Coordinates of C-alpha atoms and ligand atoms in Angstrom, one line a residue:
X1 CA 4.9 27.9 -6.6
X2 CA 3.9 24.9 -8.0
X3 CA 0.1 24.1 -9.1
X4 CA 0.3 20.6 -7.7
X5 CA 0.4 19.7 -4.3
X6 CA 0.4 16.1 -3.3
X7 CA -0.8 15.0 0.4
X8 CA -0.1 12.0 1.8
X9 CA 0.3 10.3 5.2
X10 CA 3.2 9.2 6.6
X11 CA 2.0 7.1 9.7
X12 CA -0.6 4.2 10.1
X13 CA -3.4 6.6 8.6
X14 CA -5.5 8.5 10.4
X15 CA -3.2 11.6 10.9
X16 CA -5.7 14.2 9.8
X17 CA -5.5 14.6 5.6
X18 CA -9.1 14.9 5.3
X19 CA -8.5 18.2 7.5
X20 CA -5.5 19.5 5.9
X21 CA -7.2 18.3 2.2
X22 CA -10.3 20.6 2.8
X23 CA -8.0 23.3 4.0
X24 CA -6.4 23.4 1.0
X25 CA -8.8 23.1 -1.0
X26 CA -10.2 26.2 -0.9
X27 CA -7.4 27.4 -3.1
X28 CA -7.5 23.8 -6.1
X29 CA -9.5 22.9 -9.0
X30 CA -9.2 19.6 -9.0
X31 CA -8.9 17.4 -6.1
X32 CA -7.4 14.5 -6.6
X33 CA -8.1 10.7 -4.9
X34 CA -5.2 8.2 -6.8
X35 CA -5.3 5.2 -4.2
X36 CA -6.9 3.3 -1.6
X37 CA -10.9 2.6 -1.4
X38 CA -13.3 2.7 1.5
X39 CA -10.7 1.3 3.7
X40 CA -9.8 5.0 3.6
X41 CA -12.4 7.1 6.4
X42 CA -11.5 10.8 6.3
X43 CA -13.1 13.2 8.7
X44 CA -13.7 17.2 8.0
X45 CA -15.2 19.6 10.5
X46 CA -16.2 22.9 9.0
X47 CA -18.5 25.1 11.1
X48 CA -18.8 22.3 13.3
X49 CA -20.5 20.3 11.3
X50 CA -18.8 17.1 10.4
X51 CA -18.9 15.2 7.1
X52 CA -17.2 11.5 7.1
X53 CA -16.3 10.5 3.6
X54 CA -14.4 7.5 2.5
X55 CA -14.2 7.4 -1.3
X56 CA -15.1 11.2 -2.7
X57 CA -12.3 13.4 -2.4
X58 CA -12.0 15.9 0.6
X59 CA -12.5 18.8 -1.4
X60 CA -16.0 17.8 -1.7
X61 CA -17.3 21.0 0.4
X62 CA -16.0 23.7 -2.3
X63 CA -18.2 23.8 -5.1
X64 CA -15.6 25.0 -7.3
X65 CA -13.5 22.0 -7.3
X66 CA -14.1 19.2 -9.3
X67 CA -13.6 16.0 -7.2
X68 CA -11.5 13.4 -9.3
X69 CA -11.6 9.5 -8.3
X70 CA -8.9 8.1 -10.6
X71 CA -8.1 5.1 -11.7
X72 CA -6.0 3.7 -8.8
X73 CA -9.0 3.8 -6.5
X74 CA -10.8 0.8 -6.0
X75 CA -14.4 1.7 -6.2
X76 CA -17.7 -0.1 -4.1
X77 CA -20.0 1.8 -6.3
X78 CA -22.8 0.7 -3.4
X79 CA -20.6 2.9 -1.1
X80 CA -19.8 5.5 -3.2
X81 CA -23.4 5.9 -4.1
X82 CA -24.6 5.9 -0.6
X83 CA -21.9 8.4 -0.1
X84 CA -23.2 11.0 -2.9
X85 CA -26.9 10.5 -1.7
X86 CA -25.7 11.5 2.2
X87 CA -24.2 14.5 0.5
X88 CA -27.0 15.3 -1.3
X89 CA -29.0 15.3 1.6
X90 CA -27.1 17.6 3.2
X91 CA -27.4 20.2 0.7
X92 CA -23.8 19.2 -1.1
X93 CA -24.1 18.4 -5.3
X94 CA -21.0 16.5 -5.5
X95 CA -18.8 17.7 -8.8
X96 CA -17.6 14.0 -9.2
X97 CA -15.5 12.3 -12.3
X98 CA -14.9 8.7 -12.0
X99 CA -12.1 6.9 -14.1
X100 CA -13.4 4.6 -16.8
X101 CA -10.6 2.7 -15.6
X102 CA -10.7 2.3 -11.9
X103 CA -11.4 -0.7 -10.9
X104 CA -14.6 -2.3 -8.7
X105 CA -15.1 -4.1 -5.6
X106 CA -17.5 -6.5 -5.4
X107 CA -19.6 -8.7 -3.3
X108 CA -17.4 -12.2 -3.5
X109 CA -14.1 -10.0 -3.1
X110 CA -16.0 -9.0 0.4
X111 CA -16.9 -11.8 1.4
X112 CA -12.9 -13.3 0.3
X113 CA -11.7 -10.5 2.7
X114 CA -13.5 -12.3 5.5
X115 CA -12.0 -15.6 4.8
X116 CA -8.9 -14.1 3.9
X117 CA -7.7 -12.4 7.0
X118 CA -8.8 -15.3 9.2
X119 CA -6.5 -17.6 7.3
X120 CA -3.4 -15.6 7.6
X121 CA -3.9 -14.9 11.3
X122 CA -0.6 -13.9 13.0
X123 CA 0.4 -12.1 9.0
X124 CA -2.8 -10.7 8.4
X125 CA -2.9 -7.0 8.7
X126 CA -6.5 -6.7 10.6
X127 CA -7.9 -6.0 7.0
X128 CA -10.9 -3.5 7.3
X129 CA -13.4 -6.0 5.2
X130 CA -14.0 -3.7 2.6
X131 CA -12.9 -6.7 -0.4
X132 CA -9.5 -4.3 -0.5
X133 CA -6.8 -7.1 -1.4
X134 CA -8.8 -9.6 -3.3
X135 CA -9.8 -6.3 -5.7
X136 CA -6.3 -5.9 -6.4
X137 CA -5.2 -9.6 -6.7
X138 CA -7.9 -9.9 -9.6
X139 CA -6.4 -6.6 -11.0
X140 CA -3.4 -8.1 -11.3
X141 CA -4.9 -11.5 -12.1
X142 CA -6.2 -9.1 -14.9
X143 CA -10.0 -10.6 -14.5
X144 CA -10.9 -7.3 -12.6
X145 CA -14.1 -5.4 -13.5
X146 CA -13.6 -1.7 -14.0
X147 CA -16.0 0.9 -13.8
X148 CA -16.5 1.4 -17.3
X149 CA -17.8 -2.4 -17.6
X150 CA -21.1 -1.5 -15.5
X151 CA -21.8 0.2 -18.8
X152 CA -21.2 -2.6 -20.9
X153 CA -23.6 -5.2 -20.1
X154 CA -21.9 -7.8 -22.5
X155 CA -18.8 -7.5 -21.8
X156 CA -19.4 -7.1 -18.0
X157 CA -21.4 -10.2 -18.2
X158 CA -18.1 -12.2 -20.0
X159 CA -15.7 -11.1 -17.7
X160 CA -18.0 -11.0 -14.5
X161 CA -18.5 -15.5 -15.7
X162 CA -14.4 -15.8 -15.0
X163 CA -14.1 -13.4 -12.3
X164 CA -17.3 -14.6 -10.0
X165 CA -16.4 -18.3 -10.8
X166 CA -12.3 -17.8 -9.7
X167 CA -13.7 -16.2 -6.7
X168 CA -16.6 -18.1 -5.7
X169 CA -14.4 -21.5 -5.9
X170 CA -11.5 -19.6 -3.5
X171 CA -14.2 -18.9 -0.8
X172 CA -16.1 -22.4 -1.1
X173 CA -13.2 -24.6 -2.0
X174 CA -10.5 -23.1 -0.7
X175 CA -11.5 -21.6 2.5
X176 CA -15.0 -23.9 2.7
X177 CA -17.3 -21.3 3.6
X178 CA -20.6 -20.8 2.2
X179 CA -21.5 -18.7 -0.5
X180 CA -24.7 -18.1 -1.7
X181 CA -24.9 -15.3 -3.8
X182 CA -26.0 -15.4 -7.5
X183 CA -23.3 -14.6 -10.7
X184 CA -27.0 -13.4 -11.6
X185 CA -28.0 -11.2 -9.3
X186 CA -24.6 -9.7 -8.7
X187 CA -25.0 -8.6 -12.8
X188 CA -28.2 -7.2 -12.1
X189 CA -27.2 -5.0 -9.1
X190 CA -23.9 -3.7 -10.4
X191 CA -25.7 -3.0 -14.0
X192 CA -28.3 -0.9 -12.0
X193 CA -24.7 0.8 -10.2
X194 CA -23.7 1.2 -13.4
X195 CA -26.4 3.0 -14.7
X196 CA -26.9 5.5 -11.6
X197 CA -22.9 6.3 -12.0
X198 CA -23.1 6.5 -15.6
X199 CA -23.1 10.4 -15.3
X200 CA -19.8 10.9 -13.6
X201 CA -18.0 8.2 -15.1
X202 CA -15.6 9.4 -17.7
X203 CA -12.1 9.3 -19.0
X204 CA -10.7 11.3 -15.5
X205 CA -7.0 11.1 -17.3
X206 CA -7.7 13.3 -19.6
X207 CA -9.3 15.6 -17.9
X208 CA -6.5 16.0 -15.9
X209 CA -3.8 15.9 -18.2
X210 CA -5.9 19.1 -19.6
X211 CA -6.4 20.3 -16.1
X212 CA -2.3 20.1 -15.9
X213 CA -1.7 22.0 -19.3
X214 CA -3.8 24.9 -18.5
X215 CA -1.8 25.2 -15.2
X216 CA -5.1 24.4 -13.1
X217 CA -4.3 24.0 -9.3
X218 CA -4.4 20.1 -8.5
X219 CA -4.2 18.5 -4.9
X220 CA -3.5 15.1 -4.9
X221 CA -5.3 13.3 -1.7
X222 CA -4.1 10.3 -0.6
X223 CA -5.4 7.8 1.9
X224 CA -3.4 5.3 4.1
X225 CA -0.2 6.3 5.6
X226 CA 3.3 5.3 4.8
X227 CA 3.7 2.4 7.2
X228 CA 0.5 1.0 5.1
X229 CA 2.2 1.2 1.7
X230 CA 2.9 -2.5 0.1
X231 CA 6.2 -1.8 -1.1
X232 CA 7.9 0.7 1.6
X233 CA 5.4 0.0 4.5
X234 CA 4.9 -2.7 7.1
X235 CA 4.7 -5.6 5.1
X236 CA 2.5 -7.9 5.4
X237 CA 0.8 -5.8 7.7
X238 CA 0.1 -3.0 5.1
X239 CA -3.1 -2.5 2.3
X240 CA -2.9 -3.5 -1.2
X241 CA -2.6 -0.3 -3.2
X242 CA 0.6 2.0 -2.9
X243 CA 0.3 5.0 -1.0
X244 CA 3.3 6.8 -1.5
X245 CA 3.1 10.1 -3.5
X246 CA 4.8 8.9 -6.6
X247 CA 1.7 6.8 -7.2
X248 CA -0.3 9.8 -7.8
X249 CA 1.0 9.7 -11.2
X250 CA 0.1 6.2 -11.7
X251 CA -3.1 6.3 -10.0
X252 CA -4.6 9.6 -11.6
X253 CA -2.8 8.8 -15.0
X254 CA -1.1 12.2 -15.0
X255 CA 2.5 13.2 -15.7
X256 CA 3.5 15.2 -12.5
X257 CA 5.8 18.0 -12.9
X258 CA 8.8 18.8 -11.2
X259 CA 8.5 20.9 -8.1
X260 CA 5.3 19.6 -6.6
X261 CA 4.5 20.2 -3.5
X262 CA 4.3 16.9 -1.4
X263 CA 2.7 17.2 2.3
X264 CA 3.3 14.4 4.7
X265 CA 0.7 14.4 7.3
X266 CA 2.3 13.5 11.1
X267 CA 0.2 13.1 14.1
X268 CA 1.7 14.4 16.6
X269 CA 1.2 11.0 18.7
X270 CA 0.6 8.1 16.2
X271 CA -2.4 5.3 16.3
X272 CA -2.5 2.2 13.9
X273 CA -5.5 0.1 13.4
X274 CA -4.9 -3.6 12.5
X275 CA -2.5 -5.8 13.4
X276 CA 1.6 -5.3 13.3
X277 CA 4.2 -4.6 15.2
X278 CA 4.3 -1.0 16.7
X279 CA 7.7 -0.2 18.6
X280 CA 6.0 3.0 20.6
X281 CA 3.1 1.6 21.4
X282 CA 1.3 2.9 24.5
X283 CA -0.6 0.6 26.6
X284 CA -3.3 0.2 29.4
X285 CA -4.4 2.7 31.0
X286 CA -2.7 5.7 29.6
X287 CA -2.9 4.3 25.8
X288 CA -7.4 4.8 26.5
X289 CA -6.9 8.1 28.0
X290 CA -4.9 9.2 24.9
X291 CA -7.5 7.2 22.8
X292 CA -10.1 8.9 24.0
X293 CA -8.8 12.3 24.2
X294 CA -8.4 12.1 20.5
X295 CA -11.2 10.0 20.0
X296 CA -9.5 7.5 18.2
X297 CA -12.1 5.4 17.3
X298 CA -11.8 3.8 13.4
X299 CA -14.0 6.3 11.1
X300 CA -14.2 3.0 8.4
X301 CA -15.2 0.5 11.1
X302 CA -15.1 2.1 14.6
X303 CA -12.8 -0.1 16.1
X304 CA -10.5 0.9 18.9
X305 CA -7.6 2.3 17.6
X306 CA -4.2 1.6 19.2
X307 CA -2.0 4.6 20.0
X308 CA 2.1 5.4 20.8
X309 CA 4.3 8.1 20.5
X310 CA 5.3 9.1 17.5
X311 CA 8.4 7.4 15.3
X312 CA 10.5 9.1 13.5
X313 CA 11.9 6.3 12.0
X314 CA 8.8 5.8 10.1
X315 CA 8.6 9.6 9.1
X316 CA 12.1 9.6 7.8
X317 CA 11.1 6.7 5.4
X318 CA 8.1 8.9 4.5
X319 CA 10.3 11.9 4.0
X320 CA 12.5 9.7 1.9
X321 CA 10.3 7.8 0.1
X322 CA 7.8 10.2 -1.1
X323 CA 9.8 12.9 -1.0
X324 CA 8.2 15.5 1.1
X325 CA 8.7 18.9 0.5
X326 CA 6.5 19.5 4.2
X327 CA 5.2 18.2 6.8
X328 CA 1.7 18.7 8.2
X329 CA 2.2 17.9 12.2
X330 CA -1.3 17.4 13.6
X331 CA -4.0 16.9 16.9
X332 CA -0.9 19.2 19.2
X333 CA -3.5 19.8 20.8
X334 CA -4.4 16.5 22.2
X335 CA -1.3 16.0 23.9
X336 CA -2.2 19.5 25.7
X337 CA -1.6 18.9 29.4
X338 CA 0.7 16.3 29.6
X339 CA 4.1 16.7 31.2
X340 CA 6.2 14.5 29.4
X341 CA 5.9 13.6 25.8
X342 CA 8.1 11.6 23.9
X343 CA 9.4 10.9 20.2
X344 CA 10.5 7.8 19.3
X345 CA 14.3 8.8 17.6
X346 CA 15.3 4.7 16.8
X347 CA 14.9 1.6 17.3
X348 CA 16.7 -0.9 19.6
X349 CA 17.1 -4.1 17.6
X350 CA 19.4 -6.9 19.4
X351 CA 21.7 -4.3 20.8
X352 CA 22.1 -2.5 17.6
X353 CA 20.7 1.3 16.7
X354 CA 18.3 1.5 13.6
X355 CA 17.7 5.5 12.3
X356 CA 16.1 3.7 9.2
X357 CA 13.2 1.1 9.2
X358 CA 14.1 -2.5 8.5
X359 CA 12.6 -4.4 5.6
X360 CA 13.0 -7.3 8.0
X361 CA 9.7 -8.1 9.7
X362 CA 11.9 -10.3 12.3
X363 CA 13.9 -7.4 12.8
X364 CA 10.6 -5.0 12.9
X365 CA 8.9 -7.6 15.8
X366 CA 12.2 -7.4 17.8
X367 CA 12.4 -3.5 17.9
X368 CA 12.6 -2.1 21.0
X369 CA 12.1 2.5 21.0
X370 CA 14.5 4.7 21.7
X371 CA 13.1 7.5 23.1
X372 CA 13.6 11.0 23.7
X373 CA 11.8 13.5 26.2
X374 CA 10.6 16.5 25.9
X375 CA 8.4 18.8 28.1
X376 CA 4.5 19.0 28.0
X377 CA 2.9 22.1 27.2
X378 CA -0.5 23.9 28.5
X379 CA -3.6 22.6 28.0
X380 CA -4.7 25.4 25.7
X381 CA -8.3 25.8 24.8
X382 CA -9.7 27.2 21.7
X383 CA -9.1 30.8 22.1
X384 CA -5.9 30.7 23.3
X385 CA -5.0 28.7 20.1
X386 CA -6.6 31.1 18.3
X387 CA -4.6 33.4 19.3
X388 CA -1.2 31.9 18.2
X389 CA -3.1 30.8 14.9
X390 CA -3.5 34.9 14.3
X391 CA -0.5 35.9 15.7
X392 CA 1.6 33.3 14.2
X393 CA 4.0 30.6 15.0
X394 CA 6.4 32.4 17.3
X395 CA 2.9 33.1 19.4
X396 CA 2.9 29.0 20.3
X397 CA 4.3 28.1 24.2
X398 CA 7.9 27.3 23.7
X399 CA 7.8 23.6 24.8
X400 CA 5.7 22.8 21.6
X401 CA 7.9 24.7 19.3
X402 CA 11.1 22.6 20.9
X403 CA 9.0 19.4 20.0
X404 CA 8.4 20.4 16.2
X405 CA 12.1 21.8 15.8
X406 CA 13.5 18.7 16.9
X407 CA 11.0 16.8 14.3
X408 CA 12.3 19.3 11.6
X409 CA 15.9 18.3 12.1
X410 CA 15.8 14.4 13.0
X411 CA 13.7 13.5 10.0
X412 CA 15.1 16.7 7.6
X413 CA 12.2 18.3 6.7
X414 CA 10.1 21.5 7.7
X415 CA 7.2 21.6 9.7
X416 CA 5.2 24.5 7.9
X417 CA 1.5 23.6 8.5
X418 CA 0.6 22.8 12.5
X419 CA -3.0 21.7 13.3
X420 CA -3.9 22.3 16.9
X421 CA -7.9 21.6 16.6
X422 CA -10.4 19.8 13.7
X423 CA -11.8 22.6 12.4
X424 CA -10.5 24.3 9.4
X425 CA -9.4 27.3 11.1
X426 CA -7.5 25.9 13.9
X427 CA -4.9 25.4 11.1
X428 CA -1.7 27.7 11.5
X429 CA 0.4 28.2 8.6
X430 CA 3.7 28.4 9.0
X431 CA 6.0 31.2 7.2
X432 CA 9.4 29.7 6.6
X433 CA 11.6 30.1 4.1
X434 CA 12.2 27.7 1.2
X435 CA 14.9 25.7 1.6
Ligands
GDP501 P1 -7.4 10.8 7.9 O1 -7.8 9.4 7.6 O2 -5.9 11.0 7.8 O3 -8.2 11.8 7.1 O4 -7.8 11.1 9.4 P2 -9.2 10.7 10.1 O5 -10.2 11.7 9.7 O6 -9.5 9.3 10.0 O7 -8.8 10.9 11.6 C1 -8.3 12.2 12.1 C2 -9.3 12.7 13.2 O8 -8.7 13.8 13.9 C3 -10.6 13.3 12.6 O9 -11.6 13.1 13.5 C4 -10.3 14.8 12.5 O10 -11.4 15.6 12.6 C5 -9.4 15.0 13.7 N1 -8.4 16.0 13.6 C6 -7.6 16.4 12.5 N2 -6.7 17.3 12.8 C7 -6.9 17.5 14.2 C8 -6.2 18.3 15.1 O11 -5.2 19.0 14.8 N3 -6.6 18.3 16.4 C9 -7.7 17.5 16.8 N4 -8.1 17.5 18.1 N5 -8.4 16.7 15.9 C10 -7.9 16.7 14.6
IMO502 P1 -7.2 6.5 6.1 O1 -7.2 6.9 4.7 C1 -6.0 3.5 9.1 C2 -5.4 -0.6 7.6 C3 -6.3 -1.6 8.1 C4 -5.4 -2.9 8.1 C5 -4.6 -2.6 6.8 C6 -5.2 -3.4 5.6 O2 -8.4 6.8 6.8 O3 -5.9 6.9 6.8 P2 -7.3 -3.2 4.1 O4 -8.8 -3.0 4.5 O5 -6.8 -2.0 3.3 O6 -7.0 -4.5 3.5 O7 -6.6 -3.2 5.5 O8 -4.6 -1.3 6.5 N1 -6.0 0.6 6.9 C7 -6.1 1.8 7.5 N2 -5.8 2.2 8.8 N3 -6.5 4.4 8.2 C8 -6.8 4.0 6.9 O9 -7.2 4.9 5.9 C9 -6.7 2.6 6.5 N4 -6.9 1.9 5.4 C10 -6.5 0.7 5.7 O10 -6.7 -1.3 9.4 O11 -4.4 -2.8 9.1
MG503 MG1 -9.0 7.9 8.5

C-alpha cells in the first residue's frame, strides 16, 4: 500500500472531500492542500459538530497531523488568520506549515475580481470574489507577492510599488471603477499578516520531501473539481489553479511516487455553482427539492447552488486525467426515496454521441444528455445505514448497488468508499480487490 493518497474531485466541487479528507485522516501525517484558495469551502461533521474551513487542510481535527498549505495555494492571510483564530476558539491548535512560496491574495486582486467577472459576462465563470484569477495572472505576470515577502519588509515594499500600481491602473483605467485604497496601508496590514504568520511560515517542500523519504503517510487534498480545472475542465468557466491530481507535485513541490493512491470524489447527483453550461441540469421545482434535501447552499458564499444528475462523461475525464485509482461516490443518501434516478451516460451533440467531453465550448453549449434509468431505493434513515456500514457492502438495498456497479464499469473504475450521511462514520469502506 502506498503512503500517499491523493484526493481530488471530479465534478463541479462540492462532492464531499472535506468528509472523505477527515476520514482519512485519521490514519496521515501530513495532510496536504497543493491548489485552490478560499474559493475552496469544505465542510466536516464529526460528532455532529461542524467545522467549515476553506484554506487549512481537512485534517485539521487530528492533532497528530501536521496540516501542510503548499505552494500552489493562493493564500488571503486575513482569511487564513480568521480561520486559525475560529479554530482556536473551539479548542483546535492548528499544526500548520505555510510555503515560503505560496503566493498572496490581496486587496486590489479582490476588488479586480469584481470588475473582472462583470466584464466577461456571458464567459465569466460566476467567479466567487475571493481575488482567485487576478492572484494567478500576477503569478504568471511574475509581480506576485508570496508569503515569504510579508517577512521582508523591503523587498515586499519593491515589489508591492509594481504590483499595486499594475493593478490599481486595471481597476481605474481599465474597468473605471473607483479605488481608494492606499499602496500604504495595504503594506502596513499585510506586514502585520506577516508577522502573525511568521510562525508557520516555512520551507513546506522540504519538509515534505523529508516527510516522503521516511515513508510518512501523506494525503493530498484538493479543492475544486475536475470540471473546474483550467486545462482539462470547463473552460472559460473553470478557476485559475489546476486541480487535477498531478498538480499535487507541483503544488506541494514534492516528487510523487509511483503507486499513489488517487481518490476522485463523485456525488452521487452533481451541483455546480457559477456559470457554464451543464447538460443534466435539473430545474424548477424538482432541481429546489434536491437542493434542499442536500442543502446545497455554497459553503464560500452561500449562493444557491444548481443541481443535475450525475455525468459520467465528466467522471471519465476525471478518471482519465488524474488517473484515479478509486472513486469516493457520495450524499446516496440524498437521493433516498426517489423512484427514478438517472446517470447521464453521453452527450447528444447535433445528432452525434460524445462518451468523452469536448474541448469545444460550442459543442459543450449544444450538448444535449443521454440518460439512463435506474430504480430509486428506500429512504433509509440513519440506523438502517448503519447497519449496512457494519455489515458491509453486500448489506446495501440492491437498487443502489445496480447504480454504483454501472458507475464502476461506464467510467472504469471502482467504487471502494460509499458515503451515505456527513458524519465520519456514515462512511462504508468497500472491500474489493485490487485490480
Ligand atoms: P467539498 O467542497 O468537496 O469538501 O464539499 P462541501 O463541504 O462544500 O459540500 C459537501 C456537503 O455535503 C457538506 O455539507 C458535507 O457535510 C455534506 N456531505 C458530505 N458527504 C455526504 C453524504 O454522503 N451525505 C450527506 N447527506 N451529506 C454529505
Ligand atoms: P470546493 O473546494 C464549487 C467555482 C466558482 C466559479 C469558478 C471560478 O469547495 O469544491 P473562482 O472564485 O475560483 O475564480 O471561481 O469556480 N468554484 C467552486 N465551485 N466548489 C469550489 O470549491 C469552488 N471553487 C471555485 O463558483 O464558477
Ligand atoms: Mg465546497
Amino acid at each position: 500500500m502506498s503512503n500517499v493518497t491523493i484526493i481530488v474531485g471530479s465534478q463541479w466541487g462540492d462532492e464531499g472531500k472535506g468528509k472523505i479528507t477527515d476520514v482519512f485522516a485519521a490514519s496521515a501525517d501530513y495532510v496536504v492542500r497543493f491548489q485552490g484558495g478560499n474559493n475552496a469551502g469544505h465542510t466536516l461533521v464529526v460528532n455532529n459538530e461542524i467545522y467549515k474551513l476553506h484554506l487549512i487542510p481537512s485534517g485539521v481535527l487530528y492533532p497528530r497531523a501536521i496540516s501542510i498549505i503548499g505552494n500552489g495555494v493562493v493564500v488571503d492571510p486575513n482569511v487564513l488568520l480568521e480561520e486559525i483564530g475560529t479554530l482556536k476558539e473551539r479548542g483546535i491548535e492548528p499544526n500548520l506549515r505555510i510555503s515560503e512560496r505560496a503566493h498572496v491574495i490581496m486587496p486590489y486582486h479582490i476588488a479586480l475580481d469584481e470588475a473582472l467577472g462583470n466584464h466577461q459576462g456571458s464567459l465569466s465563470a460566476g467567479s466567487t470574489k475571493r481575488g482567485i484569477a487576478p492572484v494567478c495572472a500576477d503569478k504568471a505576470y511574475r509581480h506576485g507577492i508570496r508569503m515569504l515577502d510579508l517577512l521582508e519588509p523591503a523587498l515586499f515594499r519593491e515589489k508591492l510599488e509594481k504590483a499595486y500600481t499594475f493593478n490599481a491602473s486595471i481597476i481605474r483605467r481599465v474597468f473605471g471603477y473607483e479605488y481608494t485604497q492606499e499602496v500604504n496601508d495595504i503594506y502596513n496590514m499585510y506586514l502585520r499578516f506577516g508577522q502573525k504568520l511568521a510562525p508557520y511560515i516555512c520551507d513546506t517542500e522540504l519538509v515534505l520531501h523529508r516527510a516522503m523519504k521516511a515513508k510518512k503517510n501523506i494525503l493530498f487534498e484538493g479543492a475544486q473539481g475536475m470540471s473546474l480545472d483550467p486545462d482539462h475542465g470547463m473552460y472559460p468557466h473553470t478557476t485559475s489553479t489546476n486541480n487535477v491530481a498531478g498538480y499535487a507535485a507541483v503544488g506541494s513541490g514534492v516528487a510523487l511516487p509511483g503507486g499513489a493512491r488517487v481518490i476522485g470524489l463523485v456525488k452521487a447527483y452533481m451541483s455546480r455553482v457559477g456559470v457554464s453550461p451543464f447538460p443534466s441540469e435539473i430545474l424548477g421545482n424538482e432541481a429546489q427539492i434536491l437542493r434542499d434535501k442536500g442543502g446545497e447552499y455554497g459553503t464560500t458564499t452561500g449562493r444557491p447552488r444548481r443541481v443535475g444528475w450525475t455525468d459520467l462523461v465528466q467522471i471519465r475525464q476525471s478518471v482519465r486525467t488524474s488517473g484515479l485509482t478509486d472513486i469516493a461516490l457520495t450524499k446516496l443518501d440524498v437521493l433516498g426515496g426517489m423512484d427514478e434516478i438517472q446517470l447521464c451516460v453521453a452527450y447528444d451533440i447535433d445528432g452525434e454521441r460524445y462518451d468523452e467531453m469536448p474541448a469545444s465550448l460550442t459543442k459543450m453549449r449544444a450538448a444535449k444528455p443521454m440518460y439512463q434509468s435506474f430504480r430509486g431505493w428506500g429512504p433509509l434513515n440513519k440506523k438502517e445505514y448503519a447497519y449496512c456500514i457494519s455489515h458491509g457492502y453486500a448489506a446495501l438495498p440492491a437498487s443502489m448497488r445496480t447504480f454504483i456497479e454501472y458507475i464502476e464499469k461506464a467510467v472504469d473504475c471502482r467504487v471502494s468508499i460509499v458515503s451515505v450521511g456527513p458524519g465520519r462514520e456514515e462512511t462504508l469502506m468497500r472491500e474489493i480487490a485490487q485490480k
